[in-house]
Amino acid sequence: MQTGLLTVEDEDRPASAASYGSVNVQERVTTLVKLFKARTVRKKEKLMDPDESEEDSPQTSPAKAPPPPPPEEDKDISAPVEEEEEEEYWDFYGYPIKILKLPKMPPLPSWLQTIVDYRFPSSIDPYTDLVYVVWLFFVMMAWNWNVWLIPVRWAFPYQTADNIYWWLLMDYTCDLIYITDILVFQPRLEFVRGGDIVCDKKDMRDNYMTTERFKMDCVSMFPMEIFYYFTGVNSLLRFPRLLKYMAFFEFNDRLEAVMKKAYIYRVILTTSYLLYSLHINACLFYWGSDYEGLGSTKWVYNGKGNSYIRCYYFAVKTLITIGGLPDPTTVFEITFQLVNYFVGVFAFSIMIGQMRDVVGAATAGQNYYRACMDNTIKYMTSYHIPTEVQNRVKTWYDYTWKIQGMLDEQELLIQLPDKMRMDMAVDVNYSIVSKVALFQGCDRQMIFDMLMRLKSVVYLPGDFVCKKGEIGREMYIIKQGEVQVVGGPDLKTVFVTIRAGSVFGEISLLAGGGGNRRTANVMAHGFANLFILDKRDLSDILVHYPESQKLLRKKAKKMLTKDKKPEEKAEVKETAEVIPDRPETPKLFKAALVITEQAGIKGTFAKLKEGYKPAETESSGLPIPPPSPMVHRRSPIPPTDAQVEDDEDAVSETTDSMMLIRMTRRHKGEELLSVEQKPGDEEEEMEKK
């Protein structure tokens, strides 16, 4: 067999250039294989023990001394082995250039990473997208800048040549927000057309351009600033910016939909309306004072102190009609004051009425609770309900309202469509009902339908949820609190405590035939909030789910028989009967005995039994009992031998000849007993007559 390795015999041969090159290549290949094998072992050990450093890993020692440096042509083979993965080189016209690796950046915070990864959506849902609500906040702030500060800059001397650039910077920043809203956000708002949500870019843009809001937005951005060239920087030229008021009201609607207590924001909003009306009046008062001349009369502003604060104080006294103002002297002052009074009365009354509506809407639930409680107390008082019961009723009202915020959840949910009610019931109650072993494996839709029938009930401490022996018509699911299974003579012994998330009474839903009585006393330990499922509701649901109904009945039967001990079966032949039980006396024979006792004769049947000789007794050779002392009368027809053996009748007559007793043999060993009453002498004479 030929191999590529040199043998001992070939060592004495002169080595040619080709053979020398072959030996050198083989040695390099062997070395490469060993190095790769050692590297594989180190990587394997590093994976198995990551904490162990690479330098501590065992290295394979070479079999022999390292070979001499390789020739120039073998550099490309040895390079991957000499250089580890940590260092990379780039070949630049035959010169290796080391590539430096940049250090890894530390991970960004989660909120900053969210901003970096955010991509602007192609369509925006105006009702549920929180990003759109945040953007509306900036638009609303830009609108409020114009609404509040345009009158101030026009009336008061707060805009000067020194700070004009800051005012213009804020103005144009607000204009930029307006333009961004018109070009970026509004054309991406989804809308409903024919019941379908439209998300196409062209359709959304066309829909926005056909709305009234687009027209108002365009008018609000009309460049009135070009007149600055003629009038100077006059803030009244920015009055069109106030036409973007729709963004303000839209923000209010979206924010109220997001907030849990929206009435707080409504109160703040109504208060801001009142403050803004006072703000406008203060600006008009300073303008009127400046028109008349500051300090020219007692009525106008005298120019001392903070001008805005003093004018605002005048506006408050005027609109709220507090009084104590100096009397106007000129026609302008009188006209201004009259308009102020009329506007103040109407504006202030409107604000007070709106505030009353907001507060009334916020406390509507509380008022309903108080009305229900007052009516209940009035009813209990009129019917002289005991004080202890009244206190428990009041406690129930207080606790139910504190926990639920309402007295009956069904009154609130009944206004919603069935689909939404089901979604809410699934989110609230499915996690609890899914733990009930009785409903495991049932149709999922059946469980959803059942969740809509659950009713929430609050039990006070010491209330009995159910008592032993009652007819069970409900299943109970503990939502909050604890209940205890009690017993004993005084019902004070606690057998077990059932906590939140547990279920009891589920067998009563499917038990029938009198097997649905409660087997224990269950009492609330503290305040307990329970879900109740009525048996009738479950029956109405199972009509549409026959497979689930079969499964539930099977599980209920198994649960009913789980705790019962199997009855001990009597052994078939445990002991042999030595003396069998005496058979019961036939009813007909008892009747005959009663009749004979009424006739005054006793022992007749006993003697008849002794005188009666059945054919089986004679033929069997057994001893025959002695003849009866009674008189026997045979049938008048002389019987034949066969008749004597088979059809012979035994007749017995009482001593007073009032009754005739006959016993006749029938086929298959049966006997017929007949009792006849003979007519008396008087009856015979009457028959002869």
XYZ file of C-alpha atoms in Angstrom:
689
model
C 0.000 0.000 0.000
C 1.463 3.308 -1.065
C 1.336 6.296 1.199
C 2.594 9.833 0.999
C 4.862 9.466 4.092
C 8.581 8.624 3.973
C 9.799 5.261 5.277
C 13.025 4.317 7.019
C 14.474 2.900 3.823
C 13.988 6.195 2.035
C 16.037 8.196 4.527
C 19.328 7.237 2.842
C 18.142 8.336 -0.571
C 19.115 11.769 -1.797
C 16.182 14.105 -1.381
C 15.059 15.837 -4.544
C 13.496 19.280 -4.606
C 10.017 17.797 -5.226
C 10.273 15.326 -2.353
C 11.548 18.032 -0.002
C 8.583 20.247 -0.862
C 6.132 17.353 -0.338
C 7.535 16.572 3.118
C 7.374 20.200 4.113
C 3.748 20.525 3.031
C 2.765 17.363 4.938
C 4.407 18.616 8.098
C 2.582 21.943 7.831
C -0.747 20.229 7.237
C -0.199 17.997 10.282
C 0.659 21.005 12.400
C -2.447 22.843 11.183
C -4.628 19.872 12.051
C -3.210 19.696 15.577
C -3.624 23.430 16.095
C -7.221 23.360 14.891
C -7.909 20.393 17.160
C -6.433 22.203 20.166
C -8.475 25.303 19.344
C -11.626 23.185 19.138
C -10.922 21.686 22.554
C -10.413 25.142 24.076
C -13.652 26.488 22.589
C -15.563 23.452 23.810
C -14.234 23.859 27.337
C -15.000 27.575 27.236
C -18.608 26.868 26.279
C -18.941 24.304 29.051
C -17.385 26.650 31.638
C -17.751 30.306 30.555
C -16.124 31.625 33.737
C -12.853 29.873 33.023
C -10.427 32.043 31.072
C -8.945 30.943 27.826
C -5.426 31.093 29.204
C -6.230 28.550 31.929
C -7.561 26.066 29.392
C -5.388 23.004 28.864
C -3.396 23.145 25.649
C -2.181 20.169 23.645
C 1.588 19.919 23.646
C 3.185 19.435 20.227
C 4.507 16.001 19.357
C 7.794 17.419 18.212
C 9.628 20.679 17.938
C 7.958 23.337 15.850
C 8.991 23.304 12.211
C 11.149 26.011 10.655
C 9.438 29.123 9.303
C 7.467 28.303 6.197
C 8.456 29.578 2.807
C 6.872 32.650 1.263
C 4.347 30.663 -0.719
C 2.857 29.094 2.446
C 2.049 32.378 4.213
C -1.572 32.287 3.181
C -1.982 28.869 4.826
C -0.468 29.726 8.190
C -2.024 33.185 8.535
C -5.475 32.044 9.794
C -3.858 29.961 12.520
C -1.433 32.586 13.788
C -4.029 35.352 13.937
C -6.979 34.851 16.268
C -10.492 36.142 15.706
C -9.837 39.137 17.931
C -7.655 40.755 15.262
C -8.718 41.342 11.672
C -6.582 42.625 8.794
C -7.399 44.254 5.526
C -5.184 43.647 2.505
C -4.249 46.981 0.913
C -2.152 46.261 -2.197
C -0.273 43.468 -0.477
C 0.181 45.310 2.818
C -1.944 44.052 5.775
C -3.689 46.820 7.662
C -5.117 46.039 11.095
C -8.788 46.856 11.488
C -9.589 48.492 14.790
C -12.841 47.490 16.434
C -14.932 50.211 18.013
C -16.021 49.646 21.605
C -19.644 48.612 22.092
C -22.035 51.377 23.030
C -23.822 51.020 26.374
C -27.515 50.076 26.090
C -29.909 52.983 25.871
C -32.652 53.504 28.464
C -35.972 51.950 27.611
C -37.744 55.272 27.062
C -34.951 56.567 24.826
C -34.837 53.299 22.893
C -38.579 53.604 22.312
C -38.112 57.070 20.846
C -35.254 55.891 18.613
C -37.239 52.912 17.334
C -40.403 54.943 16.749
C -41.564 55.209 13.153
C -44.154 57.775 12.166
C -47.368 55.915 11.215
C -48.958 56.228 7.805
C -52.406 56.561 9.412
C -53.521 57.805 12.834
C -56.557 56.756 14.833
C -57.826 60.033 16.323
C -59.742 58.284 19.110
C -57.226 55.839 20.596
C -53.748 57.024 19.544
C -52.048 58.673 22.543
C -49.346 60.188 20.321
C -52.034 62.203 18.571
C -53.384 63.388 21.925
C -49.895 64.573 22.909
C -49.561 66.421 19.629
C -52.938 68.086 20.154
C -51.591 69.342 23.475
C -48.833 71.263 21.673
C -51.322 72.638 19.147
C -53.605 73.698 22.002
C -50.725 75.453 23.778
C -49.839 77.336 20.575
C -53.471 78.393 20.215
C -53.610 79.557 23.857
C -50.469 81.617 23.309
C -52.304 83.601 20.664
C -55.622 83.719 22.559
C -54.197 85.063 25.826
C -51.262 87.203 24.660
C -52.599 88.925 21.525
C -54.972 91.105 23.648
C -52.223 91.761 26.233
C -49.685 92.874 23.598
C -52.314 95.076 21.944
C -53.573 96.821 25.108
C -50.634 96.891 27.535
C -47.199 98.309 26.734
C -45.390 95.047 27.274
C -44.099 94.694 23.691
C -41.113 96.966 23.249
C -38.275 97.337 20.788
C -35.924 95.543 23.179
C -37.926 92.327 23.450
C -39.657 92.336 20.069
C -37.444 89.511 18.787
C -38.496 87.186 21.572
C -42.145 87.859 20.843
C -41.633 87.172 17.140
C -39.696 83.975 17.896
C -42.596 82.606 19.924
C -45.088 83.731 17.266
C -43.309 81.930 14.467
C -42.780 78.849 16.617
C -46.544 78.644 17.077
C -46.968 79.149 13.339
C -44.606 76.235 12.704
C -46.742 74.025 14.955
C -49.834 75.107 13.000
C -48.205 74.265 9.657
C -46.970 70.873 10.903
C -50.454 70.000 12.069
C -51.954 70.963 8.707
C -49.383 69.181 6.534
C -48.414 66.126 8.610
C -51.050 65.110 11.144
C -54.439 66.119 9.803
C -54.025 64.418 6.369
C -53.219 61.133 8.170
C -56.333 60.934 10.320
C -58.474 57.863 9.726
C -62.178 58.314 9.077
C -65.267 56.168 8.652
C -67.022 55.908 5.306
C -69.972 53.593 4.877
C -69.083 51.739 8.070
C -65.495 51.028 6.946
C -62.369 52.616 8.449
C -60.437 54.268 5.613
C -56.635 54.165 5.940
C -55.573 55.050 2.392
C -53.297 58.105 2.213
C -55.002 59.712 -0.764
C -58.492 59.169 0.652
C -57.501 60.588 4.045
C -55.945 63.637 2.449
C -58.968 64.243 0.233
C -61.318 63.817 3.175
C -59.430 66.409 5.218
C -59.480 68.900 2.354
C -63.272 68.650 2.103
C -63.926 69.380 5.797
C -64.687 72.742 7.347
C -61.669 72.360 9.578
C -59.325 72.523 6.593
C -60.884 75.809 5.494
C -60.554 77.315 8.965
C -56.947 76.108 9.208
C -56.082 77.736 5.913
C -57.689 81.029 6.932
C -55.890 80.927 10.288
C -52.545 80.780 8.471
C -53.232 83.778 6.234
C -50.012 85.843 6.282
C -51.270 89.097 7.754
C -47.699 89.816 8.876
C -47.040 91.449 5.489
C -48.813 94.520 6.862
C -46.047 94.850 9.457
C -44.265 96.829 6.790
C -46.914 99.549 7.027
C -48.125 99.365 10.655
C -45.186 97.892 12.466
C -45.417 94.777 14.621
C -49.046 94.923 15.656
C -50.360 91.851 17.491
C -53.908 92.406 16.200
C -52.716 91.322 12.756
C -52.315 87.822 14.217
C -55.990 87.667 15.034
C -56.667 84.965 12.326
C -54.585 82.519 14.390
C -57.515 82.307 16.778
C -59.604 80.529 14.120
C -57.856 77.240 14.876
C -60.154 76.771 17.821
C -61.290 73.297 16.681
C -58.002 71.802 17.851
C -58.670 73.172 21.338
C -62.101 71.535 21.637
C -60.858 68.297 20.097
C -58.093 68.107 22.674
C -60.632 68.570 25.462
C -62.763 65.694 24.144
C -59.808 63.326 23.744
C -58.397 64.175 27.162
C -61.739 63.632 28.902
C -62.032 60.243 27.191
C -58.615 59.224 28.543
C -58.952 60.578 32.094
C -60.508 58.465 34.844
C -62.068 61.479 36.594
C -62.990 63.745 33.713
C -65.152 66.003 35.865
C -61.992 67.463 37.443
C -60.811 68.672 34.055
C -64.280 70.055 33.299
C -64.176 72.125 36.482
C -60.723 73.451 35.545
C -61.917 74.222 32.024
C -64.991 76.124 33.259
C -62.819 78.103 35.655
C -60.479 79.002 32.806
C -63.442 80.374 30.823
C -64.277 82.687 33.723
C -60.662 83.799 34.087
C -60.392 84.491 30.365
C -63.499 86.699 30.401
C -61.924 88.699 33.260
C -58.674 88.816 31.282
C -60.382 90.378 28.250
C -62.199 92.885 30.453
C -58.911 93.904 32.096
C -57.352 94.496 28.656
C -60.336 96.609 27.542
C -60.249 98.653 30.764
C -56.565 99.539 30.253
C -57.261 100.419 26.613
C -60.172 102.670 27.712
C -58.013 104.285 30.392
C -55.273 104.919 27.873
C -57.833 106.364 25.471
C -59.170 108.746 28.119
C -55.748 109.394 29.541
C -54.090 107.597 32.426
C -55.019 109.316 35.679
C -57.213 111.917 33.946
C -60.272 110.991 36.052
C -60.997 108.986 39.146
C -62.587 106.207 37.106
C -59.639 105.399 34.796
C -56.416 103.640 35.734
C -53.993 106.094 37.289
C -50.816 104.446 35.937
C -49.425 103.405 39.315
C -48.316 99.887 40.287
C -48.588 96.831 38.108
C -50.945 97.792 35.324
C -52.233 94.287 34.562
C -52.952 93.368 38.196
C -54.792 96.632 38.921
C -56.881 96.380 35.746
C -57.679 92.741 36.482
C -58.873 93.754 39.936
C -61.197 96.336 38.339
C -62.555 93.634 35.972
C -63.316 91.281 38.846
C -65.257 93.950 40.750
C -67.163 94.931 37.609
C -68.160 91.498 36.278
C -69.021 90.041 39.663
C -70.862 93.307 40.523
C -69.207 93.662 43.885
C -69.541 97.418 43.829
C -67.374 100.086 45.396
C -66.184 101.457 42.052
C -65.775 105.172 41.361
C -68.577 106.741 39.358
C -67.872 107.336 35.661
C -67.874 110.974 34.598
C -67.677 111.047 30.777
C -70.018 109.533 28.204
C -67.352 107.035 27.185
C -66.858 105.924 30.776
C -70.599 105.613 31.396
C -71.127 103.584 28.186
C -68.156 101.359 28.965
C -69.393 100.739 32.487
C -72.957 99.901 31.341
C -71.692 97.393 28.794
C -69.464 95.940 31.489
C -72.388 95.464 33.854
C -74.631 93.793 31.290
C -71.927 91.510 29.951
C -70.770 90.715 33.471
C -74.228 89.668 34.649
C -74.815 87.351 31.696
C -71.284 85.953 31.556
C -71.068 85.326 35.268
C -74.509 83.692 35.431
C -73.607 81.441 32.496
C -70.374 80.419 34.186
C -72.106 79.681 37.471
C -74.779 77.616 35.710
C -72.179 75.657 33.803
C -70.222 75.053 36.980
C -73.366 73.760 38.644
C -73.940 71.340 35.751
C -70.374 70.077 35.913
C -70.495 69.509 39.663
C -73.959 67.954 39.398
C -72.773 65.515 36.729
C -69.750 64.642 38.848
C -71.905 63.884 41.897
C -74.850 62.270 40.074
C -73.913 58.804 41.280
C -73.509 59.970 44.856
C -76.906 61.664 44.731
C -78.509 58.485 43.421
C -76.927 56.498 46.239
C -78.170 58.939 48.859
C -81.686 58.924 47.383
C -81.843 55.104 47.429
C -80.561 54.937 50.985
C -82.981 57.612 52.198
C -85.953 55.846 50.611
C -84.905 52.532 52.185
C -84.553 54.100 55.631
C -87.954 55.737 55.249
C -89.498 52.381 54.336
C -87.897 50.573 57.287
C -89.001 53.288 59.673
C -92.607 53.220 58.470
C -92.812 49.432 58.974
C -90.995 49.491 62.351
C -88.096 47.307 61.264
C -85.809 46.423 64.209
C -82.859 48.713 64.754
C -80.341 45.900 64.293
C -81.686 45.100 60.826
C -81.682 48.779 59.888
C -78.037 49.108 60.887
C -77.092 46.106 58.757
C -78.909 47.581 55.763
C -77.065 50.878 56.190
C -73.762 49.030 56.466
C -74.513 47.156 53.256
C -75.241 50.409 51.408
C -72.052 52.054 52.648
C -69.763 49.129 51.859
C -71.283 48.389 48.443
C -70.950 51.985 47.358
C -67.397 52.222 48.679
C -66.198 49.093 46.883
C -68.129 49.199 43.600
C -68.999 52.873 43.267
C -72.513 51.781 42.348
C -75.328 49.703 43.816
C -76.056 47.496 40.799
C -73.570 46.851 38.007
C -76.277 45.584 35.683
C -77.892 49.018 35.514
C -74.690 50.430 34.064
C -73.889 47.586 31.657
C -77.414 47.208 30.313
C -76.900 50.307 28.173
C -74.036 48.662 26.267
C -74.437 46.254 23.323
C -74.226 42.542 24.049
C -70.821 42.232 22.401
C -69.287 44.954 24.569
C -70.895 43.560 27.702
C -69.431 40.159 26.881
C -65.962 41.638 26.349
C -66.127 43.434 29.694
C -67.422 40.326 31.472
C -64.626 38.220 29.973
C -61.950 40.680 31.084
C -63.352 40.892 34.626
C -64.563 37.374 35.406
C -63.023 34.853 32.993
C -59.855 34.380 35.036
C -61.992 33.302 38.005
C -64.521 31.090 36.202
C -61.825 29.322 34.182
C -60.455 27.866 37.450
C -63.710 26.017 38.203
C -63.110 22.299 37.648
C -66.753 21.770 36.715
C -66.422 23.901 33.567
C -63.106 22.495 32.369
C -63.472 21.184 28.811
C -66.757 22.982 28.101
C -67.426 25.059 25.028
C -65.587 28.379 25.258
C -68.551 30.303 23.907
C -70.762 28.696 26.547
C -68.419 30.046 29.222
C -68.655 33.520 27.672
C -72.451 33.393 27.697
C -72.390 32.280 31.305
C -70.165 35.195 32.317
C -72.868 37.632 31.232
C -75.318 36.044 33.693
C -73.123 36.430 36.773
C -74.466 38.784 39.444
C -72.359 40.517 42.078
C -73.676 40.389 45.658
C -72.090 41.701 48.857
C -72.537 39.771 52.135
C -71.952 41.357 55.518
C -69.939 39.716 58.325
C -71.988 36.918 59.835
C -74.454 36.617 56.943
C -75.290 33.062 55.913
C -74.688 32.522 52.230
C -76.529 29.217 52.377
C -77.792 26.881 55.096
C -77.839 23.143 55.381
C -81.017 21.591 53.967
C -81.938 24.526 51.730
C -82.741 23.960 48.095
C -79.663 24.911 46.082
C -80.405 27.067 43.058
C -77.150 29.045 42.738
C -73.417 28.608 42.394
C -71.108 31.030 44.234
C -67.728 32.371 43.113
C -65.760 34.344 45.702
C -64.547 37.569 44.132
C -63.308 39.230 47.307
C -63.253 38.258 50.983
C -63.645 34.898 52.729
C -66.443 32.526 53.721
C -66.409 29.753 56.313
C -68.114 26.372 56.502
C -69.505 26.208 60.044
C -71.350 23.624 62.085
C -71.915 22.395 65.590
C -74.880 22.948 67.887
C -74.392 26.727 67.980
C -72.911 27.052 64.430
C -69.640 28.336 65.888
C -67.349 25.501 64.839
C -65.354 26.393 61.711
C -64.562 23.399 59.512
C -62.866 25.126 56.595
C -62.241 28.657 55.278
C -62.779 29.372 51.570
C -60.888 32.336 50.147
C -61.056 34.559 47.062
C -61.005 32.720 43.746
C -62.698 29.589 45.115
C -66.066 28.191 44.078
C -68.747 26.355 46.031
C -72.285 25.223 45.357
C -71.577 24.194 41.760
C -73.172 20.754 42.226
C -76.551 22.352 42.905
C -76.655 23.710 39.369
C -76.948 20.272 37.784
C -78.298 18.063 40.578
C -81.843 16.803 40.102
C -84.365 14.490 41.698
C -84.054 16.003 45.171
C -80.240 15.869 45.178
C -79.792 19.620 45.172
C -80.085 20.371 48.880
C -77.283 22.164 50.663
C -75.094 19.915 52.756
C -73.340 22.565 54.858
C -73.740 25.983 56.433
C -71.641 28.668 54.723
C -71.208 31.995 56.505
C -69.412 35.175 55.405
C -66.265 35.911 57.397
C -65.983 39.661 57.127
C -67.254 41.463 54.040
C -67.500 39.068 51.097
C -68.224 39.973 47.477
C -69.550 36.943 45.595
C -70.578 36.221 42.027
C -73.830 34.257 41.787
C -74.888 32.081 38.844
C -78.539 31.052 38.904
C -79.579 27.526 37.955
C -82.272 28.793 35.590
C -79.776 30.959 33.724
C -77.424 28.016 33.278
C -80.279 25.829 31.999
C -81.189 28.477 29.421
C -77.587 28.537 28.213
C -77.103 24.758 28.056
C -80.067 24.400 25.711
C -77.820 25.703 22.935
C -74.788 23.579 23.934
C -75.886 19.912 24.235
C -72.347 18.541 24.280
C -71.382 20.766 27.181
C -74.585 19.804 28.959
C -73.696 16.091 28.724
C -70.189 16.797 29.996
C -71.466 18.844 32.942
C -73.987 16.198 33.955
C -71.310 13.544 33.823
C -68.979 15.611 36.001
C -71.765 16.438 38.435
C -72.649 12.760 38.817
C -69.019 11.928 39.432
C -68.716 14.645 42.063
C -71.868 13.488 43.807
C -70.643 9.903 44.100
C -66.998 10.733 44.820
C -67.322 11.132 48.572
C -69.832 8.329 49.154
C -68.551 5.029 50.597
C -69.427 1.951 48.553
C -72.168 -0.143 50.126
C -71.075 -3.446 51.532
C -72.440 -6.270 49.440
C -74.041 -9.075 51.349
C -72.451 -12.428 50.817
C -74.559 -14.740 48.715
C -74.013 -17.895 50.713
C -72.307 -16.843 53.888
C -74.306 -19.157 56.216
C -76.728 -21.921 55.363
C -80.278 -21.646 56.599
C -80.974 -24.362 59.185
C -84.593 -23.493 59.830
C -86.258 -21.648 56.977
C -88.623 -18.789 57.711
C -92.257 -19.646 57.957
C -94.134 -18.489 54.879
C -96.706 -15.774 55.353
C -100.316 -16.862 55.794
C -102.324 -16.318 52.593
C -104.645 -13.346 52.668
C -107.652 -15.438 51.621
C -107.081 -17.843 54.496
C -106.877 -14.933 56.921
C -110.192 -13.665 55.594
C -111.782 -17.079 56.191
C -110.506 -17.118 59.764
C -112.004 -13.701 60.393
C -115.390 -14.882 59.107
C -115.343 -18.019 61.239
C -114.468 -16.019 64.343
C -117.405 -13.743 63.625
C -119.660 -16.821 63.430
C -118.511 -17.968 66.884
C -116.745 -21.140 65.770
C -113.024 -21.650 66.409
C -110.779 -24.496 65.354
C -112.854 -25.534 62.315
C -110.042 -24.998 59.852
C -107.586 -26.782 62.054
C -109.795 -29.881 62.079
C -110.420 -29.519 58.377
C -106.680 -29.490 57.780
C -106.275 -32.711 59.739
C -109.084 -34.487 57.845
C -107.852 -33.402 54.441
C -105.733 -36.040 52.695
C -104.188 -34.953 49.401
C -103.383 -37.569 46.825
C -99.669 -36.970 47.089
C -99.701 -37.991 50.763
C -101.426 -41.297 50.117
C -99.204 -42.230 47.244
C -95.981 -41.267 48.959
C -96.456 -43.773 51.813
C -96.047 -41.149 54.494
C -98.073 -41.465 57.708
C -101.646 -40.289 57.256
C -103.023 -37.939 59.906
C -106.046 -39.161 61.931
C -109.504 -38.541 60.479
C -111.221 -35.262 61.256
C -114.115 -35.392 63.734
C -116.076 -33.078 61.454
C -118.840 -34.399 59.291
C -117.765 -34.696 55.665
C -120.258 -34.592 52.874
C -119.291 -35.678 49.427
C -120.648 -34.526 46.196
C -124.002 -36.135 45.381
C -122.616 -37.416 42.103
C -120.741 -40.641 42.711
C -117.178 -39.969 41.737
C -115.163 -42.309 39.650
C -111.830 -43.770 40.631
C -109.993 -41.054 38.747
C -112.197 -38.374 40.191
C -111.588 -39.686 43.670
C -107.889 -39.478 43.109
C -107.820 -36.189 41.245
C -111.059 -34.277 41.783
C -112.067 -35.253 45.278
C -113.319 -32.286 47.323
C -112.970 -31.884 51.051
C -116.140 -30.449 52.583
C -116.578 -29.390 56.176
C -119.631 -28.050 57.942
C -119.773 -26.075 61.125
C -121.620 -27.512 64.112
C -124.472 -25.042 63.790
C -124.727 -25.850 60.078
C -124.590 -22.136 59.268
C -121.476 -22.276 57.061
C -120.200 -24.741 54.517
C -116.472 -24.813 53.785
C -115.255 -26.519 50.615
C -111.674 -27.125 49.449
C -111.312 -28.185 45.836
C -108.171 -29.448 44.199
C -107.185 -27.781 40.929
C -104.675 -28.729 38.299
C -100.927 -28.404 38.907
C -101.249 -28.841 42.649
C -103.428 -25.771 43.299
C -106.314 -25.808 45.820
C -109.402 -23.618 45.896
C -110.942 -22.714 49.252
C -114.587 -21.552 49.237
C -116.822 -20.575 52.146
C -120.635 -20.653 51.793
C -123.224 -19.444 54.261
C -126.323 -21.617 54.471
C -129.684 -19.856 54.611
C -131.548 -19.949 57.925
C -135.078 -21.282 58.606
C -136.654 -17.878 58.235
C -135.025 -17.389 54.859
C -136.211 -20.845 53.714
C -139.812 -20.035 54.722
C -139.625 -16.769 52.870
C -138.340 -18.587 49.781
C -141.183 -21.104 50.019
C -143.732 -18.303 50.208
